[in-house]
Coordinates of C-alpha atoms and ligand atoms in Angstrom, one line a residue:
X769 CA 0.0 0.0 0.0
X770 CA 1.5 3.3 -1.1
X771 CA 0.8 6.7 0.6
X772 CA 0.9 8.5 -2.7
X773 CA 1.3 7.4 -6.3
X774 CA 2.1 10.1 -8.8
X775 CA 1.2 9.4 -12.4
X776 CA 3.6 11.2 -14.7
X777 CA 7.2 12.3 -14.6
X778 CA 7.2 15.7 -16.2
X779 CA 7.7 19.0 -14.4
X780 CA 4.5 18.6 -12.4
X781 CA 4.9 14.9 -11.4
X782 CA 8.6 15.3 -10.4
X783 CA 7.9 18.4 -8.4
X784 CA 5.1 16.7 -6.6
X785 CA 7.6 13.9 -5.9
X786 CA 10.1 16.3 -4.3
X787 CA 7.5 17.7 -2.0
X788 CA 5.9 14.4 -1.0
X789 CA 9.3 12.7 -0.6
X790 CA 10.5 15.5 1.7
X791 CA 7.3 15.0 3.7
X792 CA 8.4 11.4 4.2
X793 CA 5.5 9.9 2.2
X794 CA 7.8 7.7 0.0
X795 CA 6.0 8.6 -3.2
X796 CA 6.0 6.2 -6.1
X797 CA 6.2 7.9 -9.5
X798 CA 4.8 6.0 -12.5
X799 CA 7.0 7.5 -15.3
X800 CA 4.5 7.0 -18.1
X801 CA 4.8 6.5 -21.9
X802 CA 6.6 9.9 -22.3
X803 CA 9.0 10.0 -19.4
X804 CA 10.0 13.6 -18.6
X805 CA 6.9 14.9 -20.3
X806 CA 6.9 17.8 -22.8
X807 CA 10.2 19.3 -21.4
X808 CA 12.0 16.2 -22.6
X809 CA 11.0 17.1 -26.2
X810 CA 12.4 20.7 -26.1
X811 CA 15.8 22.2 -26.3
X812 CA 16.7 25.5 -24.6
X813 CA 14.2 26.7 -21.9
X814 CA 14.8 30.4 -21.3
X815 CA 11.9 31.2 -19.0
X816 CA 12.3 28.9 -16.1
X817 CA 13.4 31.1 -13.2
X818 CA 16.8 30.6 -11.8
X819 CA 18.7 29.9 -15.1
X820 CA 19.9 33.3 -16.5
X821 CA 21.5 31.5 -19.5
X822 CA 18.6 29.1 -20.0
X823 CA 18.8 25.3 -19.5
X824 CA 18.1 22.4 -21.8
X825 CA 14.6 21.0 -21.2
X826 CA 15.7 17.3 -20.8
X827 CA 18.4 18.4 -18.3
X828 CA 16.0 20.5 -16.3
X829 CA 13.4 17.7 -15.9
X830 CA 16.2 15.1 -15.2
X831 CA 17.5 17.4 -12.5
X832 CA 14.1 17.7 -10.9
X833 CA 13.8 13.9 -10.9
X834 CA 17.3 13.5 -9.3
X835 CA 16.2 16.0 -6.7
X836 CA 13.1 13.9 -5.9
X837 CA 15.2 10.6 -5.9
X838 CA 17.6 12.3 -3.5
X839 CA 14.8 12.6 -1.0
X840 CA 13.6 9.0 -1.5
X841 CA 11.1 9.1 -4.3
X842 CA 10.9 5.9 -6.3
X843 CA 10.3 5.7 -10.0
X844 CA 8.5 2.9 -11.9
X845 CA 8.9 2.6 -15.6
X846 CA 5.4 1.8 -16.8
X847 CA 2.1 3.2 -17.9
X848 CA -1.2 3.3 -16.2
X849 CA -3.6 1.1 -18.2
X850 CA -6.7 1.1 -15.9
X851 CA -7.8 2.7 -12.7
X852 CA -10.4 2.0 -10.0
X853 CA -11.1 5.2 -8.1
X854 CA -14.5 4.2 -6.9
X855 CA -13.3 3.4 -3.4
X856 CA -10.2 3.7 -1.2
X857 CA -7.6 2.5 -1.4
X858 CA -7.4 3.6 -5.1
X859 CA -6.2 0.9 -7.5
X860 CA -4.1 1.4 -10.5
X861 CA -3.1 -1.2 -13.1
X862 CA 0.4 -0.3 -14.2
X863 CA 1.2 -2.6 -17.2
X864 CA 0.3 -6.0 -15.7
X865 CA 0.4 -5.2 -12.0
X866 CA -2.3 -3.7 -9.8
X867 CA -1.0 -1.2 -7.2
X868 CA -2.9 0.3 -4.3
X869 CA -2.6 3.8 -2.9
X870 CA -4.2 6.1 -0.3
X871 CA -3.8 9.2 -2.4
X872 CA -3.2 9.8 -6.1
X873 CA -1.7 12.7 -7.9
X874 CA -2.5 12.7 -11.7
X875 CA 0.2 14.6 -13.5
X876 CA 0.0 12.7 -16.8
X877 CA 0.2 15.7 -19.0
X878 CA -1.0 16.1 -22.5
X879 CA 0.3 14.4 -25.7
X880 CA 0.5 15.6 -29.3
X881 CA -2.7 15.5 -31.4
X882 CA -2.5 13.8 -34.8
X883 CA -4.5 14.4 -38.0
X884 CA -5.4 10.7 -38.3
X885 CA -4.5 10.5 -42.0
X886 CA -4.5 7.0 -43.5
X887 CA -0.6 6.8 -43.5
X888 CA 0.3 9.2 -40.8
X889 CA 0.9 6.7 -37.9
X890 CA 2.8 4.3 -40.2
X891 CA 5.3 7.1 -41.0
X892 CA 5.9 8.4 -37.5
X893 CA 9.7 8.4 -37.0
X894 CA 10.1 8.1 -40.8
X895 CA 9.4 11.7 -41.8
X896 CA 6.2 12.3 -39.7
X897 CA 6.9 14.1 -36.4
X898 CA 5.2 16.1 -33.7
X899 CA 8.3 17.6 -32.4
X900 CA 10.4 20.0 -34.4
X901 CA 13.1 20.4 -31.8
X902 CA 13.5 16.6 -31.6
X903 CA 13.6 15.8 -35.3
X904 CA 14.3 19.0 -37.2
X905 CA 18.0 18.2 -37.4
X906 CA 17.3 15.3 -39.7
X907 CA 15.9 17.5 -42.5
X908 CA 18.9 19.7 -43.3
X909 CA 18.5 21.1 -46.8
X910 CA 15.1 19.3 -47.2
X911 CA 11.6 20.5 -47.8
X912 CA 9.3 20.5 -44.8
X913 CA 5.6 20.9 -44.2
X914 CA 4.2 22.1 -40.9
X915 CA 0.4 21.7 -40.2
X916 CA -1.4 24.0 -37.8
X917 CA -2.5 27.6 -37.2
X918 CA -1.6 28.2 -33.5
X919 CA 1.6 29.4 -31.7
X920 CA 3.1 25.9 -31.8
X921 CA 2.9 25.7 -35.6
X922 CA 4.5 29.2 -36.0
X923 CA 7.2 28.3 -33.5
X924 CA 7.9 25.0 -35.2
X925 CA 7.9 26.5 -38.7
X926 CA 10.4 29.2 -37.6
X927 CA 12.6 26.7 -35.8
X928 CA 12.6 24.4 -38.8
X929 CA 13.9 27.1 -41.2
X930 CA 17.3 26.6 -39.4
X931 CA 17.5 23.3 -41.2
X932 CA 15.0 23.1 -44.1
X933 CA 15.5 24.5 -47.6
X934 CA 11.9 25.7 -47.4
X935 CA 9.0 25.3 -44.9
X936 CA 5.3 25.2 -46.1
X937 CA 2.8 26.0 -43.3
X938 CA -0.6 24.5 -44.0
X939 CA -3.6 25.6 -42.0
X940 CA -7.3 24.5 -42.5
X941 CA -8.6 28.1 -42.2
X942 CA -7.6 31.5 -43.4
X943 CA -7.7 33.0 -39.9
X944 CA -4.8 32.0 -37.5
X945 CA -5.2 31.2 -33.9
X946 CA -1.5 32.1 -33.2
X947 CA -0.7 35.3 -31.4
X948 CA 0.2 38.3 -33.5
X949 CA 3.9 38.4 -32.6
X950 CA 4.4 34.7 -33.5
X951 CA 2.4 35.0 -36.7
X952 CA 4.3 38.2 -37.7
X953 CA 7.6 36.5 -37.1
X954 CA 6.7 33.5 -39.2
X955 CA 5.4 35.8 -42.0
X956 CA 8.6 37.8 -42.0
X957 CA 10.7 34.6 -42.4
X958 CA 11.5 34.3 -46.1
X959 CA 11.9 30.5 -45.9
X960 CA 8.2 30.0 -44.8
X961 CA 5.5 29.8 -47.4
X962 CA 1.9 30.0 -46.1
X963 CA -0.8 27.8 -47.4
X964 CA -4.0 28.7 -45.6
X965 CA -7.5 27.3 -46.3
X966 CA -5.8 24.0 -47.2
X967 CA -6.0 20.5 -45.6
X968 CA -3.8 17.5 -45.9
X969 CA -5.6 14.4 -47.1
X970 CA -2.6 12.0 -46.8
X971 CA 1.1 11.6 -46.6
X972 CA 3.2 9.4 -48.8
X973 CA 5.1 6.9 -49.1
X974 CA 4.6 3.9 -46.9
X975 CA 6.1 1.6 -49.6
X976 CA 9.5 3.5 -49.2
X977 CA 9.1 3.8 -45.5
X978 CA 9.9 7.6 -45.7
X979 CA 8.0 10.8 -46.4
X980 CA 8.2 11.8 -50.0
X981 CA 5.1 14.0 -50.3
X982 CA 1.6 14.9 -49.3
X983 CA -1.8 15.1 -50.9
X984 CA -3.3 18.6 -50.4
X985 CA -6.9 19.9 -50.8
X986 CA -8.0 23.5 -51.0
X987 CA -11.0 23.7 -48.7
X988 CA -13.1 26.2 -50.7
X989 CA -12.6 24.8 -54.2
X990 CA -12.1 21.2 -53.4
X991 CA -9.0 21.2 -55.7
X992 CA -6.4 18.5 -54.8
X993 CA -2.8 18.2 -55.7
X994 CA 0.4 16.5 -54.5
X995 CA 3.4 18.4 -53.1
X996 CA 6.9 17.0 -52.5
X997 CA 8.0 17.2 -48.8
X998 CA 10.5 15.1 -46.8
X999 CA 9.5 16.1 -43.3
X1000 CA 5.9 16.4 -42.1
X1001 CA 5.4 18.1 -38.8
X1002 CA 2.0 18.1 -37.1
X1003 CA 1.5 21.0 -34.7
X1004 CA -2.2 21.0 -34.0
X1005 CA -2.4 21.0 -30.3
X1006 CA -2.4 18.4 -27.5
X1007 CA -4.8 15.8 -25.9
X1008 CA -4.8 15.3 -22.2
X1009 CA -3.6 11.9 -21.0
X1010 CA -6.7 10.9 -19.0
X1011 CA -7.8 7.8 -20.9
X1012 CA -7.4 5.4 -17.9
X1013 CA -9.4 7.7 -15.7
X1014 CA -12.3 8.2 -18.1
X1015 CA -15.6 7.4 -16.3
X1016 CA -13.8 7.4 -12.9
X1017 CA -13.1 11.1 -12.5
X1018 CA -14.8 14.3 -13.7
X1019 CA -13.4 15.4 -17.1
X1020 CA -14.4 18.2 -19.4
X1021 CA -15.6 17.5 -22.9
X1022 CA -12.0 17.6 -24.2
X1023 CA -10.8 15.2 -21.6
X1024 CA -9.1 17.6 -19.2
X1025 CA -9.6 17.0 -15.5
X1026 CA -12.1 19.4 -14.0
X1027 CA -10.6 21.2 -11.0
X1028 CA -12.5 21.7 -7.7
X1029 CA -10.1 24.4 -6.6
X1030 CA -6.4 24.1 -5.7
X1031 CA -5.3 20.7 -6.8
X1032 CA -8.6 19.0 -5.9
X1033 CA -10.7 16.8 -8.2
X1034 CA -14.2 15.6 -7.6
X1035 CA -12.8 12.6 -5.8
X1036 CA -11.4 13.1 -2.3
X1037 CA -7.8 12.0 -2.2
X1038 CA -7.2 12.3 -5.9
X1039 CA -5.3 15.5 -7.0
X1040 CA -4.3 17.0 -10.3
X1041 CA -1.1 18.7 -11.4
X1042 CA 0.0 20.3 -14.6
X1043 CA -1.2 20.1 -18.2
X1044 CA -3.6 17.3 -17.5
X1045 CA -5.9 20.0 -16.0
X1046 CA -4.3 23.2 -17.3
X1047 CA -5.2 24.2 -20.9
X1048 CA -4.4 27.9 -20.3
X1049 CA -0.9 28.4 -19.0
X1050 CA 0.8 25.1 -19.9
X1051 CA 4.3 26.3 -18.7
X1052 CA 7.0 24.3 -17.0
X1053 CA 7.0 26.7 -14.1
X1054 CA 3.2 26.6 -13.7
X1055 CA 3.3 22.8 -13.9
X1056 CA 6.0 22.7 -11.2
X1057 CA 3.9 25.0 -9.0
X1058 CA 0.8 22.8 -9.6
X1059 CA 2.9 19.7 -8.6
X1060 CA 3.8 21.5 -5.3
X1061 CA 0.2 22.3 -4.6
X1062 CA -0.9 18.7 -5.3
X1063 CA 1.8 17.4 -3.0
X1064 CA 0.8 19.7 -0.1
X1065 CA -2.9 18.8 -0.5
X1066 CA -2.0 15.1 -0.5
X1067 CA 0.1 15.5 2.6
X1068 CA -2.7 17.4 4.4
X1069 CA -5.3 14.9 3.3
X1070 CA -3.2 12.0 4.7
X1071 CA -2.5 13.8 7.9
X1072 CA -6.2 14.5 8.4
X1073 CA -6.9 10.8 7.8
X1074 CA -4.3 9.9 10.5
X1075 CA -1.5 8.5 8.3
Ligands
NAP804 P1 -3.7 25.6 -30.4 O1 -3.6 27.0 -30.1 O2 -4.9 24.8 -29.9 O3 -3.8 25.5 -32.0 C1 -4.0 24.3 -32.7 C2 -4.1 24.6 -34.2 O4 -4.2 23.4 -34.8 C3 -5.3 25.5 -34.5 O5 -4.9 26.4 -35.5 C4 -6.3 24.5 -35.1 O6 -7.1 25.0 -36.2 C5 -5.4 23.4 -35.7 N1 -6.0 22.1 -35.6 C6 -6.6 21.4 -34.6 N2 -7.0 20.3 -34.9 C7 -6.8 20.2 -36.3 C8 -7.2 19.2 -37.2 N3 -7.7 18.0 -36.8 N4 -6.8 19.4 -38.5 C9 -6.2 20.6 -38.9 N5 -5.9 21.5 -38.0 C10 -6.2 21.3 -36.7 O7 -2.5 24.7 -30.0 P2 -0.9 25.1 -29.9 O8 -0.5 25.9 -31.1 O9 -0.2 23.8 -29.6 O10 -0.9 26.0 -28.7 C11 -1.4 25.6 -27.4 C12 -1.1 26.6 -26.3 O11 0.3 26.8 -26.1 C13 -1.6 28.0 -26.7 O12 -2.2 28.6 -25.6 C14 -0.4 28.7 -27.2 O13 -0.5 30.1 -27.2 C15 0.7 28.2 -26.3 N6 2.0 28.2 -27.0 C16 2.8 29.3 -26.8 C17 4.0 29.4 -27.4 C18 4.8 30.6 -27.3 O14 4.3 31.7 -26.9 N7 6.1 30.6 -27.5 C19 4.4 28.4 -28.3 C20 3.6 27.2 -28.4 C21 2.4 27.2 -27.8 P3 -8.3 26.0 -35.9 O15 -7.6 27.3 -35.6 O16 -9.0 26.0 -37.2 O17 -9.1 25.5 -34.8

């Protein structure tokens, strides 16, 4: 029986681990299918307080984990498949094993959204990517397409011009969701060509096991054509990782955990931290703060229960 299980090992989960470990609660952190969370997919982080020169995202999240382990947090490499939060102790199935815990901190974050094109999933890692900072390097001198109309798409398109010969930015509408500053920066970049009002119908070529091109469709006219690209980056937002908790805990229509104030959920003893609940701020520092809040709430809950 664990005092506290923390699901997720990004900024939120690891910070919750530091606090609960220092409170002597011996937390178990289930690392999840993307250990380190979104920070492990970034390069330089310039806005985390305390690092005047910036710090690499993977190093930052690894440091927070080491800090938690230093105080006795344990890490389990696995993914939560199923949960039973109907009664206490709460039960979690991690891969093949059921675990029991008095409190639960859900810090499972949010993962990249995909377009669900017929060939998209087959070509992930072979030219299809959701992370420019991870994979941009492989497309030096090549043609790249970025899909999306938000800040992520603008940021990725700009970043990818460091490597690509040209970047085409495709967006399904003519209006962009991105902030003006990000949009202006992308528009001012001579290597970025905008293709608004256009959707991607598929990506080629599974037979060659690499991306060679895409099938495009102009939304208004219905006109279709093929375009040669070698890298295909999807930047259309994220989906919260709450699948194992669906039907167990209150979620909003998009699957984000509904907060009951602080770090509380609709279930006593279950707390949220980070992007799994926060669709507004989504920053490393706010996730870390949320991890701290969840840990303090779990500690107080256990104390009130006499543990
Ligand atoms: P977002 O703002 O939700 O934008 C997602 C974009 O993808 C939208 O333009 C949307 O189109 C498009 N999209 C969604 N589903 C699609 C589909 N199935 N097919 C085609 N297009 C689809 O997501 P985000 O850009 O990842 O940004 C998330 C949050 O992080 C925002 O608050 C953003 O400001 C913030 N952020 C900030 C920075 C920065 O300031 N440096 C960088 C990155 C992200 P529609 O517009 O038509 O809905």
